[in-house]
Short mmCIF file of C-alpha atoms and ligand atoms in Angstrom, two decimals:
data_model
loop_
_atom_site.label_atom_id
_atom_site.label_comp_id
_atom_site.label_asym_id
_atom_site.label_seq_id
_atom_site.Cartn_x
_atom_site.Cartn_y
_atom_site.Cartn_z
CA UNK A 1 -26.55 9.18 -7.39
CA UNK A 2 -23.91 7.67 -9.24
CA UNK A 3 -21.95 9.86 -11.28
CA UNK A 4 -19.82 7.37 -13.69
CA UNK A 5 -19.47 9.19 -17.15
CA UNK A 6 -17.74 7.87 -20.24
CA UNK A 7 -14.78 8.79 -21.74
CA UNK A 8 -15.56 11.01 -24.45
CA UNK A 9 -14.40 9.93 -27.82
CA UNK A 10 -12.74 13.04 -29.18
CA UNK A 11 -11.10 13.99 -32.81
CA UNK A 12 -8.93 16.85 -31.08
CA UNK A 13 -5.51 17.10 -31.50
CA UNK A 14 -3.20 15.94 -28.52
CA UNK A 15 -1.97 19.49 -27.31
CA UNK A 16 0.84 16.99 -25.27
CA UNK A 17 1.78 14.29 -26.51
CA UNK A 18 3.32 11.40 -24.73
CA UNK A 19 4.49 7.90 -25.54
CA UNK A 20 3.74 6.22 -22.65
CA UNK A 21 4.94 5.69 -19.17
CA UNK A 22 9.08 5.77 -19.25
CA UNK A 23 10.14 4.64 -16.10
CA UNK A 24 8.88 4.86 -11.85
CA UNK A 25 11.86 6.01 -9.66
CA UNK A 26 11.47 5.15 -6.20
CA UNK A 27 13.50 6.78 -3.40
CA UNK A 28 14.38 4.07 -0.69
CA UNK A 29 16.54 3.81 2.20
CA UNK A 30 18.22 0.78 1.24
CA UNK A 31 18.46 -0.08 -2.62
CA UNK A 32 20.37 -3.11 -2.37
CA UNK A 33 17.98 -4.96 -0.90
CA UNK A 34 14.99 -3.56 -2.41
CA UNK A 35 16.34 -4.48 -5.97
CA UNK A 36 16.50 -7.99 -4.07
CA UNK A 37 13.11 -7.69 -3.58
CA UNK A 38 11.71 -6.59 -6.77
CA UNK A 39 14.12 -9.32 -8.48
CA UNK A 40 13.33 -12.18 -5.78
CA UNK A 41 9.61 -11.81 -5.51
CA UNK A 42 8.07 -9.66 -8.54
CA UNK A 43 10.27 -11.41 -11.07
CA UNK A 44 12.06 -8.45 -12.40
CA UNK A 45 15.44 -8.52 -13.87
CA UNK A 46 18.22 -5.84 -13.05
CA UNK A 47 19.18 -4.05 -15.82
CA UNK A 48 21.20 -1.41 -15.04
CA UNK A 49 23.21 0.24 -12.28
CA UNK A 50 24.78 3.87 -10.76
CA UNK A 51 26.75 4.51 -7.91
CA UNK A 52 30.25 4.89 -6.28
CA UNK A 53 31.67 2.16 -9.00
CA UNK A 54 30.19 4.23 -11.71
CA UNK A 55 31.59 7.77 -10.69
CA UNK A 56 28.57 8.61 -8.99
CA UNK A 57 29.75 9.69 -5.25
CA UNK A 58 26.28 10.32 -3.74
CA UNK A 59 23.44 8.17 -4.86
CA UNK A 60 23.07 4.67 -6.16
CA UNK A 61 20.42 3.58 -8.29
CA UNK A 62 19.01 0.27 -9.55
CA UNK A 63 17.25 0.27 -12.74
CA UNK A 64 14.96 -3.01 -13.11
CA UNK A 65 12.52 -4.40 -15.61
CA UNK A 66 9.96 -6.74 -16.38
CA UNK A 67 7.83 -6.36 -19.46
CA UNK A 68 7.76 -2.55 -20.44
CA UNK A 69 8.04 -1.93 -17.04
CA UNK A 70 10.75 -0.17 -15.42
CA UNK A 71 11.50 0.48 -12.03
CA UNK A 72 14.55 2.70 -10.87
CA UNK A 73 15.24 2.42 -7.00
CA UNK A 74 17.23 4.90 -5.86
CA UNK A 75 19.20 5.40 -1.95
CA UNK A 76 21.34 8.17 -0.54
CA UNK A 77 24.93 7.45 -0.05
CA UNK A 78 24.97 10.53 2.46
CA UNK A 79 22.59 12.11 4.53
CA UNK A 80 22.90 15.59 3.77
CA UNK A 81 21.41 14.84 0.45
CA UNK A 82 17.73 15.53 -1.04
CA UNK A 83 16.86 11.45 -1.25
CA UNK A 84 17.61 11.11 2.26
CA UNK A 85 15.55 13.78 3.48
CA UNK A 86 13.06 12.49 1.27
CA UNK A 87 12.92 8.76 2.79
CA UNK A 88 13.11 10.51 6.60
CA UNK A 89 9.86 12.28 5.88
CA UNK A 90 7.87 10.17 3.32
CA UNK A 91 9.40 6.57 3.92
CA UNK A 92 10.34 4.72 0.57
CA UNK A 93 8.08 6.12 -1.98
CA UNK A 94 7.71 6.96 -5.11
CA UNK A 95 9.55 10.19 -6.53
CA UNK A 96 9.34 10.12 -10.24
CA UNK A 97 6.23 9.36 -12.58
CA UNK A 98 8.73 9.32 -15.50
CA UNK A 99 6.47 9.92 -18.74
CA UNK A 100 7.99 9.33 -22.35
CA UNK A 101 7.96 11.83 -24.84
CA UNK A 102 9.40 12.54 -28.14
CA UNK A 103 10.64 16.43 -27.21
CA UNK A 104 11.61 16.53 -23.66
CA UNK A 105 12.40 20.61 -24.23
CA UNK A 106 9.50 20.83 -25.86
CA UNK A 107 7.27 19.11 -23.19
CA UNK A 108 8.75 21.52 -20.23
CA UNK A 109 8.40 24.31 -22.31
CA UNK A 110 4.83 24.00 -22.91
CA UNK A 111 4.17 22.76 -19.51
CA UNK A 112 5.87 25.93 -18.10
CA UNK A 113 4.37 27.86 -20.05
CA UNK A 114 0.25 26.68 -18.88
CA UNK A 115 1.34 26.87 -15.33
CA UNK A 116 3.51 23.71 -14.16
CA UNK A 117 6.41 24.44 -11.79
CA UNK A 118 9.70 23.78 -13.34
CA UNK A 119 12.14 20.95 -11.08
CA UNK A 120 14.46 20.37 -14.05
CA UNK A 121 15.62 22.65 -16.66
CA UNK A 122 16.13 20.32 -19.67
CA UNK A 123 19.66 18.86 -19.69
CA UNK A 124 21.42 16.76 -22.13
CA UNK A 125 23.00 13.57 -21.18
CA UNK A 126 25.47 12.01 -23.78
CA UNK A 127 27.73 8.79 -23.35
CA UNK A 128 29.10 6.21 -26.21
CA UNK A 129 25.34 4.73 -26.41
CA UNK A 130 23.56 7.80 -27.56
CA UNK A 131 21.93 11.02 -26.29
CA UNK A 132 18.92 11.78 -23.88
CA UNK A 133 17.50 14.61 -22.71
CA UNK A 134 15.42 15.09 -19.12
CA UNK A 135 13.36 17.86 -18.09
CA UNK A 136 10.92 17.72 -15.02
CA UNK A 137 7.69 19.00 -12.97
CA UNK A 138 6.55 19.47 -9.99
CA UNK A 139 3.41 17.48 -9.31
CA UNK A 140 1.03 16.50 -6.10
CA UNK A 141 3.26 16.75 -3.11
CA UNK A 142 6.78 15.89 -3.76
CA UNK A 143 6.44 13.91 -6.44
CA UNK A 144 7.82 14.64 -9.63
CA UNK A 145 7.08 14.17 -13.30
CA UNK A 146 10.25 13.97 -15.40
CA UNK A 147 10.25 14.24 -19.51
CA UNK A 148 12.27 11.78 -20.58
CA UNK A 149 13.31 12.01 -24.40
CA UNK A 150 15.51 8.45 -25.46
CA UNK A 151 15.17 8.37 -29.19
CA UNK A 152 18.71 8.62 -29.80
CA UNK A 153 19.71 6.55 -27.02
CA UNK A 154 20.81 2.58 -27.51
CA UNK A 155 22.45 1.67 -24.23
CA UNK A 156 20.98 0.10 -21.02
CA UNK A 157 18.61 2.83 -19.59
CA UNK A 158 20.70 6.02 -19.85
CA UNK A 159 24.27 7.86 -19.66
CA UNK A 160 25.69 7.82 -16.46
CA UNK A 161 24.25 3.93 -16.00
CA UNK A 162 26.12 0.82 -16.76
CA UNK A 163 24.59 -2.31 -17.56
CA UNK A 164 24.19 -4.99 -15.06
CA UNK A 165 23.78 -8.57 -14.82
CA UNK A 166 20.44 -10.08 -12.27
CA UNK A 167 21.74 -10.81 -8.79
CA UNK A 168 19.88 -14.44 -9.19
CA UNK A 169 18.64 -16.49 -11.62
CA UNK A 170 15.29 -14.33 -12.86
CA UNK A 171 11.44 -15.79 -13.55
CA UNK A 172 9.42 -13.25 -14.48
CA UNK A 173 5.53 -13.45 -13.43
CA UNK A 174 4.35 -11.97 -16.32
CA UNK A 175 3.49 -7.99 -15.29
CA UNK A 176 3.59 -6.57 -18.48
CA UNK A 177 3.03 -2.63 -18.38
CA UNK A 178 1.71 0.04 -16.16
CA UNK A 179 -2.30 0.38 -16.23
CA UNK A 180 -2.69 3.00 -13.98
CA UNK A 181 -0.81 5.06 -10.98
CA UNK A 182 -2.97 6.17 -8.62
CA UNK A 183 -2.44 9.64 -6.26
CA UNK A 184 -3.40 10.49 -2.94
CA UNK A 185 -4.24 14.36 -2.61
CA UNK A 186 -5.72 16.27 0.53
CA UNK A 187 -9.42 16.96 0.97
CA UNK A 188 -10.08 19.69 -1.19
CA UNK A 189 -7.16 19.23 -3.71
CA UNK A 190 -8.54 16.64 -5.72
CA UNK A 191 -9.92 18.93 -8.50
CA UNK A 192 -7.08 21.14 -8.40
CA UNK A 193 -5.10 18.48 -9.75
CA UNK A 194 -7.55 17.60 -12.07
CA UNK A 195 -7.46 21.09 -13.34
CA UNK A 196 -3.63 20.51 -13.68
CA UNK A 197 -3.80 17.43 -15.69
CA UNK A 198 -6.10 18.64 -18.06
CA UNK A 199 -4.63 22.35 -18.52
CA UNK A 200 -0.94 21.25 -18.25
CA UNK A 201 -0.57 18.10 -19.71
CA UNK A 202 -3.90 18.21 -21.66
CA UNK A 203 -5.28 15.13 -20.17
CA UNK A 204 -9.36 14.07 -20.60
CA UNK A 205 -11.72 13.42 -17.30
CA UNK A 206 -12.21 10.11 -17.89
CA UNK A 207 -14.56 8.82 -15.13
CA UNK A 208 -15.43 10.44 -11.76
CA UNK A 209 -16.47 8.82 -8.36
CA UNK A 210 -17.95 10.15 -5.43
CA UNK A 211 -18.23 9.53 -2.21
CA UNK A 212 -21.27 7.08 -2.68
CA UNK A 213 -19.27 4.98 -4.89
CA UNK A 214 -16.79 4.60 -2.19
CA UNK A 215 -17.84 4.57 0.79
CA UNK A 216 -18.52 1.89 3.37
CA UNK A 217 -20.17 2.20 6.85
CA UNK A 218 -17.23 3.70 8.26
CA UNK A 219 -15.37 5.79 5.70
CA UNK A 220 -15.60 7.19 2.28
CA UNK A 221 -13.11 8.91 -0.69
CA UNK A 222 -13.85 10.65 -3.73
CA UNK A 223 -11.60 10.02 -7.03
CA UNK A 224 -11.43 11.06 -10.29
CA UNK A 225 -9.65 9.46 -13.35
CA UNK A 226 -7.34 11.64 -15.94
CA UNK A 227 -5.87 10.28 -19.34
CA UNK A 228 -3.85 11.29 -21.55
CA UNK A 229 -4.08 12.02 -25.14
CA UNK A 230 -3.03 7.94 -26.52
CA UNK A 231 -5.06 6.44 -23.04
CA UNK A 232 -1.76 4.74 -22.07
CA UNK A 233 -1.28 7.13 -19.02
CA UNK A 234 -4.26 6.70 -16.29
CA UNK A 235 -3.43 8.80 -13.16
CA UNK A 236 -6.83 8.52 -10.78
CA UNK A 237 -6.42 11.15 -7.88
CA UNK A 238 -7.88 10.45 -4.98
CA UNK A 239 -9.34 12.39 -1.99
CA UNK A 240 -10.59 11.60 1.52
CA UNK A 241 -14.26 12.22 1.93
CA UNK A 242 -16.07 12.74 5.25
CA UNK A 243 -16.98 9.50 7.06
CA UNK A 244 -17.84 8.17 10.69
CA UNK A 245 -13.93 6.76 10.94
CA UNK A 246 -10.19 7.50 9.39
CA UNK A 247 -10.37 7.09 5.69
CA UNK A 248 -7.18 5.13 3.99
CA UNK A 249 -6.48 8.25 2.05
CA UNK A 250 -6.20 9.98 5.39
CA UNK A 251 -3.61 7.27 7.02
CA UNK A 252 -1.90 7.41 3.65
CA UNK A 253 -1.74 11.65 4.03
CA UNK A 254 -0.48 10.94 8.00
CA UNK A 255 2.02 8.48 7.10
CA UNK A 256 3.28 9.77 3.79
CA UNK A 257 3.04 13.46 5.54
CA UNK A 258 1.39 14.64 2.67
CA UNK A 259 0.30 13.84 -0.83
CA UNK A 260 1.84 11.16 -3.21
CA UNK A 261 1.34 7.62 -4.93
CA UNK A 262 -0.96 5.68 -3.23
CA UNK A 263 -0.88 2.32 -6.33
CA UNK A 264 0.62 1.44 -9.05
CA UNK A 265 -1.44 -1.00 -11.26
CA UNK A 266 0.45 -3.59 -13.60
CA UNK A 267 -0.88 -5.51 -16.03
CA UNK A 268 -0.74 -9.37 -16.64
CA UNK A 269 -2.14 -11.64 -19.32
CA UNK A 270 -2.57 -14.19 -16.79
CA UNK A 271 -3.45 -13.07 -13.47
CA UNK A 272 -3.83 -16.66 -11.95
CA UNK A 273 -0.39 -17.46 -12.54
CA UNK A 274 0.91 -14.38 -11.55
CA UNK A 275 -0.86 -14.18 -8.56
CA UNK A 276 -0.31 -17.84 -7.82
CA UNK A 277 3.72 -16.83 -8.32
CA UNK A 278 3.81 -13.60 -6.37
CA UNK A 279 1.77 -15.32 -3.52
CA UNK A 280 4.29 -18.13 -3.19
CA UNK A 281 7.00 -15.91 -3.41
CA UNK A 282 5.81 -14.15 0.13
CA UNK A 283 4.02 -11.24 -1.41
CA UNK A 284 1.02 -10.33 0.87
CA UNK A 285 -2.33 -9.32 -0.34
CA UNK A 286 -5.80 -7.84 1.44
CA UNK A 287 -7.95 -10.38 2.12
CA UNK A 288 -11.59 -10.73 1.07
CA UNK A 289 -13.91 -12.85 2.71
CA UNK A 290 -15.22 -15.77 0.73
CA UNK A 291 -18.73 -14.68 1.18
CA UNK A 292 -17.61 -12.20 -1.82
CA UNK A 293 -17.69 -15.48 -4.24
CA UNK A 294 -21.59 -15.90 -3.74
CA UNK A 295 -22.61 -13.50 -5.96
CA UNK A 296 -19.94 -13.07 -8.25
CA UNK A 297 -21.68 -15.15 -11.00
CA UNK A 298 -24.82 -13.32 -10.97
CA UNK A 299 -23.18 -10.15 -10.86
CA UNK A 300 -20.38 -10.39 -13.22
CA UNK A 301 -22.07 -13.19 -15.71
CA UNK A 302 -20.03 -15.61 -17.70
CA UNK A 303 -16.06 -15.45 -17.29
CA UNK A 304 -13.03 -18.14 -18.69
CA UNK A 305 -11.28 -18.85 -15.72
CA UNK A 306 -12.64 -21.15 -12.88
CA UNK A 307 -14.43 -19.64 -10.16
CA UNK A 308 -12.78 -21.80 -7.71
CA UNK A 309 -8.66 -20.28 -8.73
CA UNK A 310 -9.82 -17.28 -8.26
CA UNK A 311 -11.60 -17.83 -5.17
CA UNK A 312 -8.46 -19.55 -4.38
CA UNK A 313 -5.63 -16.92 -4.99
CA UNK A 314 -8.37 -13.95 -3.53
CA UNK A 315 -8.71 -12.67 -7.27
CA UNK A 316 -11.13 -9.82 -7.55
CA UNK A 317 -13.74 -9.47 -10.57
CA UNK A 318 -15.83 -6.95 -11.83
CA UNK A 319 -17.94 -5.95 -15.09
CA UNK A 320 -18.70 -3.25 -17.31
CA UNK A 321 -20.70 -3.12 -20.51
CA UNK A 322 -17.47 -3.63 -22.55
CA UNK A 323 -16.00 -6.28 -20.65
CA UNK A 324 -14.99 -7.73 -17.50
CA UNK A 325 -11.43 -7.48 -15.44
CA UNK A 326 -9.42 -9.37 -12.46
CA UNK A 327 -7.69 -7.15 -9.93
CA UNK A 328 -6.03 -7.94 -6.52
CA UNK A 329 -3.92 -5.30 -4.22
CA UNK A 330 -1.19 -6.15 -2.56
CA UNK A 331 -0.57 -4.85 1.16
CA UNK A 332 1.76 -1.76 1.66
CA UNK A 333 5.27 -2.86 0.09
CA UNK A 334 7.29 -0.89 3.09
CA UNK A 335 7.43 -0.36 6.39
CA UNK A 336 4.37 2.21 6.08
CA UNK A 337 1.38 1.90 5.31
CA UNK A 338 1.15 3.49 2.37
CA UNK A 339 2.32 2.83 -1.32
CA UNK A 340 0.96 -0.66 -2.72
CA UNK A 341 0.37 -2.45 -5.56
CA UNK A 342 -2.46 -3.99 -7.71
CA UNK A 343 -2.49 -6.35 -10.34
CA UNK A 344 -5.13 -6.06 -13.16
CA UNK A 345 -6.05 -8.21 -16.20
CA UNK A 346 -8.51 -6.58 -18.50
CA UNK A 347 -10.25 -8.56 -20.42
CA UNK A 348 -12.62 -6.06 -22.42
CA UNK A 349 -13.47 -3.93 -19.58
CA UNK A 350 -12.10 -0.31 -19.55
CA UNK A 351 -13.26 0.73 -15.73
CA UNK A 352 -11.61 0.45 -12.21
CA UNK A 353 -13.71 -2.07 -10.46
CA UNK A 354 -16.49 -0.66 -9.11
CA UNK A 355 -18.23 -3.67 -7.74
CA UNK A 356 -15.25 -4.21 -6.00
CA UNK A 357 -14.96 -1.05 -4.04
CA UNK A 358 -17.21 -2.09 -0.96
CA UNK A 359 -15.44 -5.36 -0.35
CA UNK A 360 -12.06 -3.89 -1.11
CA UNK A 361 -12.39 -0.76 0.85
CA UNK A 362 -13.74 -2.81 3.59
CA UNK A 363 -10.42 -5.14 3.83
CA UNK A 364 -8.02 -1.98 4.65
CA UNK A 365 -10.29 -0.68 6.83
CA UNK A 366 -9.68 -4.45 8.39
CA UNK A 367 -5.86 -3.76 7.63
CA UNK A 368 -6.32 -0.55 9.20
CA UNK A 369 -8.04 -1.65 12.77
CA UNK A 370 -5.44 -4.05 13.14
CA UNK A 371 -2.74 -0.94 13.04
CA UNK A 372 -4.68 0.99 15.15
CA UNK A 373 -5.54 4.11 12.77
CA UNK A 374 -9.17 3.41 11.79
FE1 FE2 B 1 -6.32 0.95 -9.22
#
């Protein structure tokens, strides 16, 4: 039984609005080099910059950018503090789903008040560029949704940054905005968080899957996709679901120690060069076997690129009946195996890839046997 519904086209009013997504703060133990990273291999240009040369004594932060995307990767300087404890248990991961808004009060008032739990009273931050006001939330796990108002702000990212130069000569690959950020929730929780999304922040159930969507021989996970009131914010929320082996969302919940983001999705325009750049740049991607090519064409009908690129660069396609899409996921972009990245070009379709769930699920599990935890 499959139990893919459609989004529901609705004349309601958005009870919370939001713009779209404002920025993804990662906590890391070294931000040096993973701005090095970001700028060397994803083609993102530094932007902006905080830390001891700045006034601020504890933390440093990196703010980086490609498209409207825009990444803030943030270290301890000492280990007494809140980021460090945060990388000793989770690893580098991602703190902050940073979510534009036009009222950033407003937005934590309202949240509050249906039942979020408050992590930042609203505060005002003012320099020569302009005003901005955060407020935040707790979400799944440790991770955090901050308000961010900017609408009288002109300067680099916000007070307290200065602007800063690339470390290298910058070629972006084309990643153009933030499709969808996926979380990883433990058995049980996945409709709780549902729930939250659509009391709190008023979201829509947008498409469910269960566990005979995704499942392979071994293991199995259930998910369920939440949107906001504009569609520009897609959080799926995932869930382990009883199978004869370790499900990914169950290494993800041991290594992680606990809930968080599992992917981030970015979108190209041209997922053949972007791939073909990130690839020769030394960014690492599951493998699928080429027997997945032989039925692409019956399965997923007429496309515009060439079979043979994308059979090439490993590019993943699927169908729906409003389009099709290209999709590839990167391996693990730390040390553990948990948060990674995929990169999606739509071109019509509206879905997650379906037809791709059996072949992809079945190259972690590979990744997985080869680490020992399947
Ligand atoms: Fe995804």
């Amino acid at each position: 039984m499959s139990t893919l519904t459609k989004a529901q086209t609705t004349t309601q009013q958005d009870t919370f609005p939001i713009n779209g997504t404002d920025h993804i703060e990662f906590y890391v133990g070294n931000a040096k080099q993973a701005a090095y990273y970001y700028q060397a291999a994803w083609g993102y240009r530094l932007i902006a910059y905080r830390g001891p040369e700045t006034g601020c004594r504890d933390k440093v932060s990196y703010v980086l950018e490609q498209g409207k995307i825009r990444l803030v990767l943030t270290a301890a300087l000492t280990p007494d503090s809140d980021i460090a404890r945060h990388v000793h248990e989770h690893g580098d991961g991602v703190k902050v789903l940073a979510l534009w808004v036009d009222d950033a009060a407003r937005a934590f008032e309202t949240a509050v008040a249906r039942g979020a739990q408050p992590a930042m009273e609203p505060q005002v931050l003012e320099d020569g560029h302009g005003r901005v006001v955060l407020s935040a939330i707790h979400t799944y796990g440790e991770t955090i949704h901050t308000f961010v108002e900017r609408k009288d702000y002109h300067g680099a990212f916000m007070p307290g940054f200065e602007p800063r130069e690339p470390m290298m000569d910058i070629k972006p690959v084309g990643l153009q905005f933030v499709d969808h950020c996926v979380g990883n929730v433990e058995l049980g929780q996945m409709n709780r968080w549902v729930e939250f999304y659509q009391n709190v922040l008023g979201f829509k159930l947008l498409i469910t899957f269960d566990d005979k969507d995704i499942s392979t021989k071994y293991t199995a996970l259930m998910s369920k996709v939440v949107s906001n009131g504009n569609g520009y914010i897609k959080f799926p929320i995932n869930e382990p679901a009883k199978g004869l082996k370790k499900s990914q969302i169950e290494e993800y919940l041991e290594f992680y120690r606990g809930p968080g983001v599992q992917h981030i999705a970015v979108h190209t325009d041209d997922i053949i060069y972007t791939v073909s750049e990130l690839r020769r740049r030394g960014v690492d991607f599951l493998y699928v076997p080429e027997t997945y090519y032989d039925t692409v064409p019956e399965r997923v009908g007429h496309i515009d690129e060439d079979l043979e690129d994308l059979k090439r660069l490993n590019i993943l396609i699927d169908r729906d009946d409003e389009g099709y899409l290209l999709q590839l996921f990167s391996k693990p972009v730390q040390d553990r195996p948990t948060v990674f990245y995929e990169i999606i070009q739509r071109k019509g379709a509206k879905s997650f890839g379906k037809g791709n769930f059996k072949a992809l699920f079945e190259a972690i599990e590979r990744e997985q046997a080869l680490r020992g935890t399947l």
